[in-house]
Coordinates of C-alpha atoms and ligand atoms in Angstrom, one line a residue:
M19 CA 150.8 143.7 -102.9
L20 CA 152.9 145.7 -99.7
Q21 CA 151.8 148.8 -101.3
G22 CA 147.5 147.9 -101.1
A23 CA 148.2 146.6 -97.8
I24 CA 148.9 149.3 -96.2
G25 CA 147.1 152.2 -97.9
S26 CA 143.5 149.7 -97.2
F27 CA 145.1 149.7 -93.7
L28 CA 146.2 153.1 -93.8
L29 CA 142.1 154.0 -94.6
A30 CA 140.7 151.5 -92.5
V31 CA 141.9 153.3 -89.0
L32 CA 141.3 156.6 -90.3
T33 CA 137.7 155.9 -91.5
F34 CA 137.6 154.9 -87.8
A35 CA 139.3 157.6 -86.3
Q36 CA 136.5 160.3 -87.4
S37 CA 133.5 158.6 -85.3
F38 CA 134.8 159.6 -81.7
P39 CA 134.5 162.9 -79.8
E40 CA 137.3 164.9 -79.7
E41 CA 139.4 164.8 -75.9
K42 CA 142.6 162.2 -75.9
V43 CA 143.3 159.9 -74.5
T44 CA 146.7 158.2 -73.6
C45 CA 148.1 155.0 -76.0
A46 CA 150.6 152.3 -75.9
C47 CA 152.8 153.0 -78.9
D48 CA 155.6 151.3 -80.9
L49 CA 155.8 153.2 -83.9
E50 CA 159.3 155.3 -84.0
S51 CA 157.8 158.6 -83.8
C52 CA 156.1 158.0 -80.4
N53 CA 158.5 159.4 -77.0
N54 CA 158.3 156.3 -74.0
H55 CA 156.0 154.4 -76.1
T56 CA 153.4 156.3 -75.7
C57 CA 151.3 158.5 -77.9
Q58 CA 148.2 160.5 -77.5
G59 CA 144.9 160.6 -79.8
K60 CA 141.9 160.7 -80.5
V61 CA 141.9 156.5 -80.5
C62 CA 144.1 154.3 -79.6
F63 CA 144.9 150.9 -82.2
V64 CA 146.0 147.4 -82.8
S65 CA 147.1 146.7 -86.5
K66 CA 147.9 144.2 -87.6
N67 CA 149.8 143.0 -91.4
L68 CA 150.5 140.1 -93.2
D69 CA 154.2 140.1 -95.7
S70 CA 155.6 137.4 -97.0
G71 CA 154.1 134.9 -94.7
K72 CA 155.9 137.8 -91.5
V73 CA 152.8 139.1 -89.3
F74 CA 154.1 142.8 -88.3
K75 CA 152.0 144.2 -85.5
K76 CA 151.9 147.6 -84.4
K77 CA 150.1 150.1 -81.1
G78 CA 150.1 153.1 -81.8
C79 CA 147.5 156.7 -81.6
L80 CA 145.0 157.7 -84.2
G81 CA 144.4 161.7 -84.6
K82 CA 141.2 163.4 -85.1
D83 CA 141.4 163.8 -88.8
T84 CA 142.3 160.6 -89.4
Q85 CA 139.7 158.9 -92.0
L86 CA 140.5 155.2 -91.8
Q87 CA 138.2 152.5 -90.4
C88 CA 139.7 150.6 -86.9
S89 CA 137.3 147.9 -87.2
S90 CA 139.1 146.2 -90.1
S91 CA 139.1 142.4 -90.8
E92 CA 140.6 141.1 -94.3
K93 CA 142.5 137.9 -94.4
E94 CA 146.0 139.7 -95.0
Y95 CA 145.3 143.2 -92.7
A96 CA 143.0 143.8 -90.0
T97 CA 143.1 146.7 -87.7
R98 CA 141.2 147.5 -84.2
C99 CA 140.5 150.6 -81.8
C100 CA 139.9 151.7 -78.3
N101 CA 139.4 155.2 -77.0
S102 CA 140.7 154.8 -73.4
N103 CA 144.4 155.5 -71.9
M104 CA 146.7 152.3 -72.8
C105 CA 143.3 150.8 -74.2
N106 CA 145.2 149.5 -77.0
E107 CA 148.4 148.1 -74.5
N108 CA 147.4 144.2 -74.4
M109 CA 144.6 144.2 -76.5
N110 CA 144.8 141.3 -79.2
I111 CA 144.1 140.9 -82.4
F112 CA 144.0 138.5 -85.3
L113 CA 143.9 137.7 -89.0
E114 CA 141.4 135.3 -90.8
A115 CA 144.6 134.3 -92.4
E116 CA 145.9 133.3 -88.3
V117 CA 142.8 131.1 -87.7
Q118 CA 142.8 127.7 -88.1
P119 CA 140.7 125.9 -90.9
E120 CA 138.1 124.2 -89.4
T121 CA 137.8 120.1 -89.1
P122 CA 135.3 119.5 -91.7
T123 CA 132.4 118.1 -89.9
S124 CA 132.0 114.5 -91.2
L125 CA 135.7 114.5 -90.4
K126 CA 135.1 115.0 -86.9
N127 CA 132.0 112.6 -86.9
L128 CA 133.7 109.9 -88.0
L129 CA 137.1 111.1 -85.7
L130 CA 133.9 110.6 -82.8
M131 CA 132.5 107.5 -83.8
I132 CA 136.5 106.3 -83.7
L133 CA 137.2 108.1 -80.5
V134 CA 134.0 107.7 -78.2
P135 CA 134.1 103.5 -78.5
L136 CA 137.7 103.4 -78.1
L137 CA 138.1 105.7 -75.0
A138 CA 135.0 103.8 -73.1
F139 CA 136.3 100.7 -74.3
L140 CA 139.4 101.8 -72.4
V141 CA 137.6 103.1 -69.3
I142 CA 136.1 99.6 -69.6
G143 CA 139.4 97.4 -69.5
M144 CA 141.3 99.9 -66.8
L145 CA 137.3 98.7 -64.6
L146 CA 138.0 95.6 -65.2
A147 CA 141.5 95.0 -64.6
L148 CA 141.2 97.4 -61.8
S149 CA 138.3 96.1 -60.0
C150 CA 140.0 92.5 -60.2
W151 CA 143.2 93.6 -58.9
K152 CA 141.0 94.9 -56.1
L153 CA 139.4 91.3 -56.0
A154 CA 143.1 90.0 -55.4
Q155 CA 144.3 92.1 -52.9
H156 CA 141.4 91.8 -50.7
R157 CA 142.0 87.8 -50.7
R158 CA 145.7 88.9 -50.1
R159 CA 144.9 90.8 -47.0
R160 CA 142.1 88.2 -45.6
L161 CA 144.9 85.6 -45.5
L162 CA 147.4 87.1 -44.2
F163 CA 145.7 88.6 -41.6
Q164 CA 144.6 85.4 -41.2
H165 CA 148.2 84.8 -40.4
N166 CA 149.4 87.6 -38.7
N167 CA 146.3 87.8 -36.6
L168 CA 145.3 84.2 -35.8
G169 CA 146.0 84.9 -31.8
D170 CA 143.0 86.8 -32.3
T171 CA 139.9 87.1 -34.4
D172 CA 140.1 85.4 -37.6
L173 CA 141.5 81.7 -37.0
M174 CA 139.7 81.6 -33.0
L175 CA 136.4 81.9 -35.8
K176 CA 136.9 79.2 -37.8
A177 CA 138.5 77.1 -35.2
S178 CA 135.3 77.3 -33.2
M179 CA 133.0 77.6 -36.1
A180 CA 134.3 74.7 -37.6
G181 CA 135.6 72.6 -34.7
D182 CA 138.1 69.5 -35.8
G183 CA 140.1 69.8 -39.1
V184 CA 140.4 73.6 -38.4
L185 CA 144.1 72.5 -39.0
E186 CA 143.7 70.6 -41.9
D187 CA 141.8 73.4 -44.3
L188 CA 144.8 75.7 -42.3
L189 CA 147.8 73.0 -44.2
N190 CA 145.9 72.6 -47.1
E191 CA 144.8 76.2 -47.8
D192 CA 147.4 77.7 -50.6
C193 CA 148.5 80.1 -48.0
T194 CA 152.0 78.3 -46.5
T195 CA 155.0 79.5 -46.3
G196 CA 155.4 79.1 -49.6
S197 CA 157.7 76.3 -50.7
G198 CA 157.6 74.5 -47.2
S199 CA 155.2 72.4 -45.6
G200 CA 154.1 74.6 -42.4
L201 CA 152.0 77.2 -41.9
P202 CA 153.4 80.9 -42.0
F203 CA 156.2 81.5 -39.2
L204 CA 154.0 83.9 -37.6
V205 CA 151.1 81.4 -37.4
Q206 CA 153.0 78.4 -36.8
R207 CA 154.2 80.7 -33.6
T208 CA 150.3 81.4 -32.3
V209 CA 149.3 77.8 -32.8
A210 CA 152.5 76.5 -30.8
R211 CA 151.4 78.8 -28.3
Q212 CA 147.8 78.1 -28.0
I213 CA 148.6 74.6 -27.3
A214 CA 147.4 72.9 -24.0
L215 CA 149.9 69.9 -23.0
V216 CA 147.8 67.0 -22.1
E217 CA 150.0 63.4 -21.7
C218 CA 153.2 62.7 -22.1
V219 CA 153.4 59.8 -25.0
G220 CA 157.0 59.1 -25.6
K221 CA 160.6 59.3 -24.1
G222 CA 163.0 59.5 -27.2
R223 CA 166.4 59.5 -26.9
Y224 CA 166.6 62.8 -27.0
G225 CA 163.2 64.4 -25.8
E226 CA 159.7 63.8 -25.0
V227 CA 156.5 63.7 -26.8
W228 CA 153.0 64.9 -25.7
R229 CA 149.6 65.4 -27.0
G230 CA 148.5 68.3 -26.7
V231 CA 145.1 69.9 -27.6
W232 CA 144.7 72.5 -30.2
H233 CA 141.4 74.3 -30.4
G234 CA 139.8 71.1 -29.7
E235 CA 142.4 68.6 -31.9
N236 CA 145.1 66.6 -30.7
V237 CA 148.9 67.1 -32.2
A238 CA 151.8 65.7 -31.1
V239 CA 154.5 68.1 -29.6
K240 CA 158.2 66.7 -29.3
I241 CA 159.8 68.3 -27.2
F242 CA 163.5 68.0 -28.2
S243 CA 166.3 68.4 -25.2
S244 CA 168.2 71.3 -25.8
R245 CA 171.8 68.4 -26.4
D246 CA 169.5 67.8 -29.6
E247 CA 169.0 71.2 -30.8
Q248 CA 170.8 70.1 -33.6
S249 CA 167.4 67.9 -35.0
W250 CA 164.9 70.0 -33.6
F251 CA 166.8 72.7 -36.7
R252 CA 167.5 70.6 -39.4
E253 CA 164.0 69.5 -39.2
T254 CA 162.6 72.2 -39.2
E255 CA 164.3 73.5 -41.7
I256 CA 163.8 70.3 -43.7
Y257 CA 159.9 71.3 -43.6
N258 CA 159.6 74.4 -43.8
T259 CA 161.8 74.7 -47.5
V260 CA 161.0 71.9 -49.1
L261 CA 157.1 71.0 -49.8
L262 CA 156.7 67.7 -48.2
R263 CA 152.7 66.6 -47.6
H264 CA 152.2 62.9 -48.3
E265 CA 150.3 61.0 -46.7
N266 CA 153.0 58.4 -45.3
I267 CA 155.3 61.2 -44.2
L268 CA 154.0 62.3 -41.2
G269 CA 152.2 65.9 -41.3
F270 CA 154.0 68.9 -39.9
I271 CA 152.3 71.8 -38.2
A272 CA 154.6 74.4 -36.7
S273 CA 157.8 74.7 -34.9
D274 CA 158.5 77.1 -32.3
M275 CA 161.3 77.9 -29.7
T276 CA 160.3 79.4 -26.7
S277 CA 163.0 81.2 -23.8
R278 CA 161.5 79.4 -20.5
N279 CA 163.3 80.4 -16.9
S280 CA 165.8 81.3 -19.5
S281 CA 166.5 78.0 -20.9
T282 CA 165.8 77.5 -24.9
Q283 CA 162.4 75.7 -25.5
L284 CA 162.1 74.0 -28.8
W285 CA 158.7 72.2 -30.3
L286 CA 158.0 70.5 -33.2
I287 CA 154.5 70.3 -33.8
T288 CA 152.9 67.2 -35.4
H289 CA 149.6 64.9 -36.6
Y290 CA 148.8 63.1 -33.9
H291 CA 148.3 59.4 -33.9
E292 CA 147.1 57.8 -31.5
N293 CA 148.5 53.8 -32.3
G294 CA 151.8 55.3 -31.7
S295 CA 155.4 54.2 -33.2
L296 CA 155.3 51.0 -35.2
Y297 CA 157.6 49.9 -32.8
D298 CA 154.9 50.5 -30.2
Y299 CA 152.3 48.6 -32.6
L300 CA 153.5 45.2 -33.0
Q301 CA 154.2 45.1 -29.8
R302 CA 150.6 45.0 -28.8
T303 CA 149.4 43.9 -32.1
V304 CA 149.6 41.3 -34.7
L305 CA 149.2 41.5 -38.6
D306 CA 147.0 39.1 -41.0
T307 CA 148.9 39.7 -44.7
E308 CA 147.1 42.1 -46.2
I309 CA 147.8 44.2 -42.7
C310 CA 151.6 43.3 -43.2
L311 CA 151.8 44.2 -46.9
R312 CA 149.5 47.8 -46.3
L313 CA 152.3 48.7 -43.1
A314 CA 155.6 47.5 -45.8
Y315 CA 153.7 49.6 -49.0
S316 CA 152.8 52.5 -46.9
I317 CA 156.1 52.9 -45.8
I318 CA 157.6 52.5 -48.9
C319 CA 155.8 54.7 -50.3
G320 CA 156.9 57.4 -47.3
L321 CA 160.2 56.8 -48.6
V322 CA 160.2 57.1 -52.4
H323 CA 159.0 60.7 -52.3
L324 CA 161.5 61.7 -49.6
H325 CA 164.2 60.2 -52.4
V326 CA 163.0 61.7 -55.7
E327 CA 164.2 64.5 -56.9
I328 CA 160.7 66.1 -58.0
F329 CA 161.1 69.4 -60.4
G330 CA 159.2 72.3 -61.0
T331 CA 157.2 74.9 -58.9
Q332 CA 155.7 72.0 -56.7
G333 CA 158.7 70.1 -56.1
K334 CA 161.4 69.0 -53.4
P335 CA 164.9 68.5 -53.5
A336 CA 166.1 64.4 -53.1
I337 CA 166.0 63.6 -49.1
A338 CA 167.7 60.4 -47.4
H339 CA 166.3 59.7 -44.0
R340 CA 169.5 58.4 -42.9
D341 CA 167.5 57.0 -39.3
L342 CA 164.6 55.4 -40.7
K343 CA 163.8 52.5 -37.8
S344 CA 160.5 51.1 -35.4
R345 CA 160.8 54.3 -33.7
N346 CA 160.4 56.5 -36.4
I347 CA 157.7 55.1 -38.2
L348 CA 153.6 56.5 -36.7
V349 CA 150.8 53.6 -37.2
K350 CA 147.7 56.4 -38.4
A351 CA 144.5 54.6 -37.5
N352 CA 144.0 53.5 -41.1
R353 CA 146.7 51.5 -40.5
Q354 CA 149.3 53.5 -43.1
C355 CA 152.2 54.1 -41.9
C356 CA 153.8 57.7 -42.1
I357 CA 157.7 58.4 -41.8
A358 CA 158.6 60.8 -39.4
D359 CA 161.8 62.4 -37.7
L360 CA 164.0 64.3 -40.0
G361 CA 166.6 65.8 -37.8
L362 CA 169.0 63.5 -39.6
A363 CA 168.0 63.8 -43.4
V364 CA 170.4 65.0 -45.9
M365 CA 168.9 66.6 -49.0
H366 CA 170.3 66.7 -52.9
S367 CA 169.6 68.4 -56.2
Q368 CA 170.4 67.1 -59.4
G369 CA 170.1 70.2 -61.0
S370 CA 172.4 72.4 -58.7
D371 CA 174.1 69.0 -58.0
Y372 CA 174.3 70.0 -54.7
L373 CA 174.3 67.5 -51.2
D374 CA 173.5 69.1 -48.0
I375 CA 174.2 67.2 -45.0
G376 CA 173.2 70.0 -42.0
N377 CA 176.0 70.0 -39.5
N378 CA 174.1 67.1 -37.2
P379 CA 176.1 65.8 -34.9
R380 CA 173.6 63.0 -34.3
V381 CA 174.5 59.4 -36.1
G382 CA 171.7 57.2 -37.1
T383 CA 170.6 54.2 -34.4
K384 CA 173.8 51.4 -34.2
R385 CA 171.6 49.0 -34.5
Y386 CA 169.9 49.8 -38.0
M387 CA 173.0 51.1 -39.1
A388 CA 174.2 49.2 -42.7
P389 CA 177.8 48.0 -42.9
E390 CA 179.5 50.5 -45.1
V391 CA 178.0 53.0 -42.1
L392 CA 179.6 50.7 -40.1
D393 CA 183.2 49.8 -41.0
E394 CA 182.8 53.7 -41.8
Q395 CA 183.5 53.0 -46.0
I396 CA 180.7 55.4 -46.2
R397 CA 181.0 57.4 -49.8
T398 CA 179.4 60.4 -47.7
D399 CA 180.2 63.2 -50.9
C400 CA 177.3 60.6 -52.9
F401 CA 173.7 61.3 -51.9
E402 CA 172.9 57.3 -53.5
S403 CA 175.2 55.8 -50.5
Y404 CA 172.8 57.6 -48.0
K405 CA 169.3 56.0 -50.3
Q406 CA 171.8 53.0 -50.0
T407 CA 171.7 52.8 -46.1
D408 CA 167.6 53.7 -45.9
I409 CA 166.9 50.8 -48.6
W410 CA 169.7 48.4 -45.6
A411 CA 167.1 49.7 -42.9
Y412 CA 164.0 49.5 -44.4
G413 CA 164.8 45.8 -44.9
L414 CA 165.1 45.6 -41.1
V415 CA 161.7 47.6 -40.4
L416 CA 160.2 44.4 -43.2
W417 CA 161.7 41.7 -40.7
E418 CA 160.2 43.3 -37.4
I419 CA 156.7 44.0 -39.4
I420 CA 156.7 39.6 -40.8
R421 CA 158.1 38.2 -37.3
R422 CA 154.4 39.4 -36.2
T423 CA 152.3 38.4 -39.1
V424 CA 150.5 35.2 -38.7
V425 CA 151.1 32.5 -40.6
N426 CA 148.9 29.4 -40.3
G427 CA 148.4 30.2 -36.6
L428 CA 151.9 30.8 -36.4
V429 CA 153.6 33.8 -35.2
E430 CA 157.0 35.2 -33.6
D431 CA 156.8 37.4 -30.1
Y432 CA 158.9 41.3 -31.1
R433 CA 162.0 41.4 -31.3
P434 CA 164.4 44.6 -32.8
P435 CA 166.9 43.5 -35.3
F436 CA 170.1 41.8 -34.4
F437 CA 168.4 41.2 -30.1
D438 CA 169.7 37.7 -30.6
M439 CA 173.3 38.3 -31.7
V440 CA 173.9 42.2 -29.8
P441 CA 173.4 43.0 -26.3
S442 CA 170.0 45.0 -26.0
D443 CA 172.0 48.4 -26.3
P444 CA 174.7 47.5 -28.7
S445 CA 177.6 49.7 -29.1
F446 CA 178.7 50.3 -32.6
E447 CA 181.9 47.9 -32.1
D448 CA 179.4 44.7 -31.3
M449 CA 177.4 46.1 -34.5
K450 CA 180.3 46.2 -36.8
K451 CA 181.4 42.7 -35.4
V452 CA 177.6 41.5 -36.5
V453 CA 177.2 43.1 -39.8
C454 CA 181.3 43.6 -41.0
T455 CA 183.0 41.1 -39.2
D456 CA 180.5 37.9 -39.5
Q457 CA 178.2 39.4 -41.7
Q458 CA 174.9 38.2 -40.2
T459 CA 171.5 39.7 -41.5
P460 CA 168.7 38.7 -39.0
R461 CA 167.0 35.6 -39.5
I462 CA 163.8 34.4 -41.3
P463 CA 161.7 31.9 -39.8
N464 CA 160.6 28.9 -41.7
Y465 CA 157.3 29.2 -41.0
L466 CA 156.7 32.0 -43.2
Y467 CA 158.3 30.5 -46.7
S468 CA 154.7 28.3 -46.5
D469 CA 152.7 32.2 -47.1
L470 CA 153.7 33.0 -51.6
I471 CA 153.6 37.4 -50.1
L472 CA 155.7 36.8 -47.3
T473 CA 157.8 34.4 -49.3
A474 CA 157.5 37.5 -51.5
L475 CA 158.6 39.9 -49.0
A476 CA 161.8 37.6 -47.5
K477 CA 163.1 37.9 -51.0
I478 CA 162.8 41.6 -50.8
M479 CA 164.1 41.8 -47.0
K480 CA 167.3 40.0 -48.7
E481 CA 168.0 42.2 -51.6
C482 CA 168.1 45.0 -49.1
W483 CA 171.0 42.9 -47.2
Y484 CA 173.2 43.2 -50.1
H485 CA 176.6 43.7 -48.6
N486 CA 177.8 46.0 -51.7
P487 CA 175.5 49.1 -51.0
S488 CA 174.7 49.2 -55.2
T489 CA 173.3 45.8 -55.3
R490 CA 170.9 47.0 -53.3
L491 CA 167.1 47.1 -54.3
T492 CA 165.8 51.1 -55.3
A493 CA 163.5 52.4 -52.8
L494 CA 161.1 52.6 -56.5
R495 CA 161.9 49.2 -57.2
I496 CA 160.1 47.5 -53.9
K497 CA 157.9 50.0 -54.5
K498 CA 156.9 48.5 -57.6
T499 CA 156.9 45.0 -56.2
L500 CA 154.9 45.9 -53.6
K501 CA 151.9 46.9 -55.4
K502 CA 151.9 43.5 -57.4
L503 CA 151.6 42.1 -54.7
S504 CA 148.6 44.2 -53.0
S505 CA 147.3 43.7 -56.6
S506 CA 147.7 39.9 -56.2
L507 CA 146.3 39.9 -53.1
E508 CA 143.6 41.3 -53.8
N509 CA 142.6 40.2 -57.4
P510 CA 143.9 36.7 -57.0
K511 CA 142.5 35.2 -59.9
Q512 CA 143.8 37.7 -61.9
D513 CA 146.9 36.7 -61.1
C514 CA 146.8 33.0 -61.7
Ligands
ADP610 P1 163.1 58.2 -30.9 O1 163.6 59.3 -30.4 O2 162.4 56.9 -30.0 O3 162.8 58.5 -32.0 P2 160.6 59.9 -31.1 O4 161.0 60.8 -29.6 O5 160.7 60.3 -31.8 O6 161.6 58.3 -30.4 O7 159.0 59.6 -29.5 C1 158.9 59.0 -28.9 C2 157.8 58.5 -28.9 O8 157.4 59.6 -29.0 C3 157.3 57.5 -30.4 O9 158.2 56.2 -29.9 C4 156.2 57.3 -30.3 O10 155.4 56.3 -29.5 C5 155.6 58.9 -29.6 N1 155.5 59.9 -30.5 C6 155.7 60.4 -31.9 N2 155.7 61.2 -32.2 C7 153.4 61.0 -32.4 C8 152.8 61.1 -33.5 N3 153.0 62.3 -34.1 N4 152.1 60.6 -32.4 C9 151.7 59.8 -31.6 N5 153.1 59.1 -30.9 C10 154.5 59.5 -31.1
MG611 MG1 163.0 59.8 -32.7

């Protein structure tokens, strides 16, 4: 077979050579007979032949008396010739056997039918995904822009266009700090710097509360004195890490720290309630049973929300207030209350069994301290203990409310708890003697027992004042009882 192939090959080369003129050309040559890989001849050639699966390639010259064909191309051998100097150096040549078999047309069509729609589908899918992503990016950027440039354009625009309720909109957008109740820190700062303080509405033990105006809306600004900076830190921390939006918890807007005349000013900005604190409200207002119940119920709802741990992404740790009193409860326009002042609060998470007491040197208000706090028997490592002290204080607040409720035309003046047993600014020892040693509790006016609702409230109060903290009612228990009482007030016939 090899001899046959070589024979045909030589014949082809010789035949081709005869058809060229006499002049000589220099050709690339890899035959053994060539010097310096070149030779001179009438034409240059390249040849290839296939033997036992191997391809042999040759280059060289053809003389004038060759009789071979130059342009043969068969399955197993092929030649090509040219007639300029070194023209065969880079000349390519293919054997038929080297040419890949063509894909049958039907298969090609089939592949096309599958591949084209698949590709189109992929491209459309990618475009859709891209546009969704772009949309999400756009929304993110818009929100970020809002938050980072609140001082400038967007928020201003929003404020001037929307008028009232801009803060509400801002706080309700799902763009708060993530887990906390407030706006992103930068926004908090910007809002704080845009507030105009209008009037001082209260002076507490540790600072002042002002009515401020932000873009036409009233806000409350509590300015902490430097000796109570820990309360500011604690309250800011809690509001910014815990989702505390609840109608019976004072709504947080922003916290800000500024340096003025080399002193630090700490601001806490919250919703403003023109009725002021429950303490203020009870001084000037008497209540009917319905409002009494509404106030009591809304406070316990706020307390339940604080006390309960909520699991999940929208969750919160359990929180005990530790300074519940009528001055730390505000009365909203709808006569529902909200609990304020979380500067002393402790947090607890059951899952991680983590108790966060904070490091505030401040203690609760002596008048409202539970017996176990006064005799220093409270189990400070146990979260339940703190909740139980809140219940003691809730009982006292309930007592303050009840005294201002008119029953058969009878009502008492406002007085703080234990007003008839301790001086106006009682010391720790004064309170301890009355509450622990003498085991006194506030006196409940007799005339209240002529009203079923108030009798039920008096019973709750007493169950908040058990000396053994673990036997006191829980906030949830009180809430359920008050709910029943409220519905009996709304539908008196059903209750019979
Ligand atoms: P305290 O130190 O007695 O707890 P605060 O410093 O918390 O008092 O508040 C002082 C007073 O300012 C309150 O008793 C109340 O009259 C008023 N006040 C506080 N917060 C607000 C608010 N968000 N809206 C309206 N008035 C408020
Ligand atoms: Mg306070």
